Amino acid sequence: LSFSARSVDFGTVAAGVDPESKTITITNNGDSVVYLNYGGMKESASNFSVDLSLSSIEPLAPGESCTLT
C-alpha cells in the first residue's frame, strides 16, 4: 500500500471548532486484494470523524485507490 501523505497536520484548532477536512489517498500497489479497517482508533469518536470511501467489506484490488477523509 502507498499513501499520499505520511501524516496530516490540522494546525491549532480551538475547542468546539471543526477543522478543515484533510484527505489521504490510499493505493494498493501490491499484487493481492486488501481490506481496510479503521476500527482501532485511540481517541473518542466524538472528537473526530473518519470517512473511508469504501466499506471494510469491500476489497481494494491491485492498482485501485480509495480516499480517507
PDB file of C-alpha atoms in Angstrom:
ATOM      1  CA  LEU A   1       0.000   0.000   0.000  1.00  0.00           C
ATOM      2  CA  SER A   2       1.060   3.566  -0.604  1.00  0.00           C
ATOM      3  CA  PHE A   3      -0.322   6.713   0.975  1.00  0.00           C
ATOM      4  CA  SER A   4      -0.434  10.214  -0.499  1.00  0.00           C
ATOM      5  CA  ALA A   5       0.753  11.583   2.861  1.00  0.00           C
ATOM      6  CA  ARG A   6       2.518  10.061   5.857  1.00  0.00           C
ATOM      7  CA  SER A   7       0.799  12.396   8.300  1.00  0.00           C
ATOM      8  CA  VAL A   8      -1.877  15.092   8.400  1.00  0.00           C
ATOM      9  CA  ASP A   9      -1.433  18.379  10.264  1.00  0.00           C
ATOM     10  CA  PHE A  10      -4.613  20.154  11.320  1.00  0.00           C
ATOM     11  CA  GLY A  11      -2.691  23.005  12.940  1.00  0.00           C
ATOM     12  CA  THR A  12      -4.057  24.694  16.042  1.00  0.00           C
ATOM     13  CA  VAL A  13      -7.817  24.325  16.300  1.00  0.00           C
ATOM     14  CA  ALA A  14      -9.847  25.909  19.093  1.00  0.00           C
ATOM     15  CA  ALA A  15     -12.146  23.682  21.118  1.00  0.00           C
ATOM     16  CA  GLY A  16     -15.593  23.426  19.571  1.00  0.00           C
ATOM     17  CA  VAL A  17     -14.374  24.477  16.113  1.00  0.00           C
ATOM     18  CA  ASP A  18     -14.361  21.944  13.264  1.00  0.00           C
ATOM     19  CA  PRO A  19     -11.010  21.871  11.453  1.00  0.00           C
ATOM     20  CA  GLU A  20     -10.759  21.821   7.676  1.00  0.00           C
ATOM     21  CA  SER A  21     -11.105  18.271   6.322  1.00  0.00           C
ATOM     22  CA  LYS A  22      -7.980  16.535   5.076  1.00  0.00           C
ATOM     23  CA  THR A  23      -7.888  13.689   2.570  1.00  0.00           C
ATOM     24  CA  ILE A  24      -5.322  10.939   2.048  1.00  0.00           C
ATOM     25  CA  THR A  25      -5.372   8.653  -0.984  1.00  0.00           C
ATOM     26  CA  ILE A  26      -4.521   5.009  -0.326  1.00  0.00           C
ATOM     27  CA  THR A  27      -3.338   2.974  -3.323  1.00  0.00           C
ATOM     28  CA  ASN A  28      -2.916  -0.780  -3.462  1.00  0.00           C
ATOM     29  CA  ASN A  29       0.355  -1.095  -5.375  1.00  0.00           C
ATOM     30  CA  GLY A  30       0.740  -4.761  -4.464  1.00  0.00           C
ATOM     31  CA  ASP A  31      -0.439  -7.862  -6.273  1.00  0.00           C
ATOM     32  CA  SER A  32      -3.094  -9.019  -3.775  1.00  0.00           C
ATOM     33  CA  VAL A  33      -6.508  -7.744  -2.751  1.00  0.00           C
ATOM     34  CA  VAL A  34      -6.552  -5.942   0.631  1.00  0.00           C
ATOM     35  CA  TYR A  35      -9.350  -4.968   3.016  1.00  0.00           C
ATOM     36  CA  LEU A  36      -9.021  -1.750   5.027  1.00  0.00           C
ATOM     37  CA  ASN A  37     -10.391  -1.264   8.522  1.00  0.00           C
ATOM     38  CA  TYR A  38     -10.001   1.831  10.690  1.00  0.00           C
ATOM     39  CA  GLY A  39     -11.618   0.492  13.852  1.00  0.00           C
ATOM     40  CA  GLY A  40      -8.569   0.746  16.111  1.00  0.00           C
ATOM     41  CA  MET A  41      -8.705   4.463  16.897  1.00  0.00           C
ATOM     42  CA  LYS A  42      -7.479   5.626  20.288  1.00  0.00           C
ATOM     43  CA  GLU A  43      -9.417   8.912  20.599  1.00  0.00           C
ATOM     44  CA  SER A  44     -13.072   9.345  21.417  1.00  0.00           C
ATOM     45  CA  ALA A  45     -15.266   9.221  18.331  1.00  0.00           C
ATOM     46  CA  SER A  46     -16.865  12.486  19.427  1.00  0.00           C
ATOM     47  CA  ASN A  47     -13.514  14.245  18.855  1.00  0.00           C
ATOM     48  CA  PHE A  48     -13.324  13.482  15.145  1.00  0.00           C
ATOM     49  CA  SER A  49     -14.836  11.521  12.297  1.00  0.00           C
ATOM     50  CA  VAL A  50     -13.313   9.353   9.595  1.00  0.00           C
ATOM     51  CA  ASP A  51     -14.778   8.617   6.183  1.00  0.00           C
ATOM     52  CA  LEU A  52     -13.265   5.826   4.100  1.00  0.00           C
ATOM     53  CA  SER A  53     -14.509   5.787   0.517  1.00  0.00           C
ATOM     54  CA  LEU A  54     -15.169   2.051   0.686  1.00  0.00           C
ATOM     55  CA  SER A  55     -16.578  -0.126   3.446  1.00  0.00           C
ATOM     56  CA  SER A  56     -14.467  -2.600   5.420  1.00  0.00           C
ATOM     57  CA  ILE A  57     -16.035  -5.460   3.462  1.00  0.00           C
ATOM     58  CA  GLU A  58     -15.163  -4.043   0.039  1.00  0.00           C
ATOM     59  CA  PRO A  59     -11.822  -5.129  -1.395  1.00  0.00           C
ATOM     60  CA  LEU A  60      -9.144  -2.754  -2.639  1.00  0.00           C
ATOM     61  CA  ALA A  61      -7.843  -4.572  -5.703  1.00  0.00           C
ATOM     62  CA  PRO A  62      -4.295  -4.219  -7.028  1.00  0.00           C
ATOM     63  CA  GLY A  63      -3.914  -0.874  -8.795  1.00  0.00           C
ATOM     64  CA  GLU A  64      -7.044   0.620  -7.195  1.00  0.00           C
ATOM     65  CA  SER A  65      -7.180   3.613  -4.841  1.00  0.00           C
ATOM     66  CA  CYS A  66      -9.567   4.894  -2.198  1.00  0.00           C
ATOM     67  CA  THR A  67      -9.709   8.015  -0.055  1.00  0.00           C
ATOM     68  CA  LEU A  68      -9.609   8.518   3.691  1.00  0.00           C
ATOM     69  CA  THR A  69     -11.045  11.868   4.851  1.00  0.00           C
TER      70      THR A  69
END
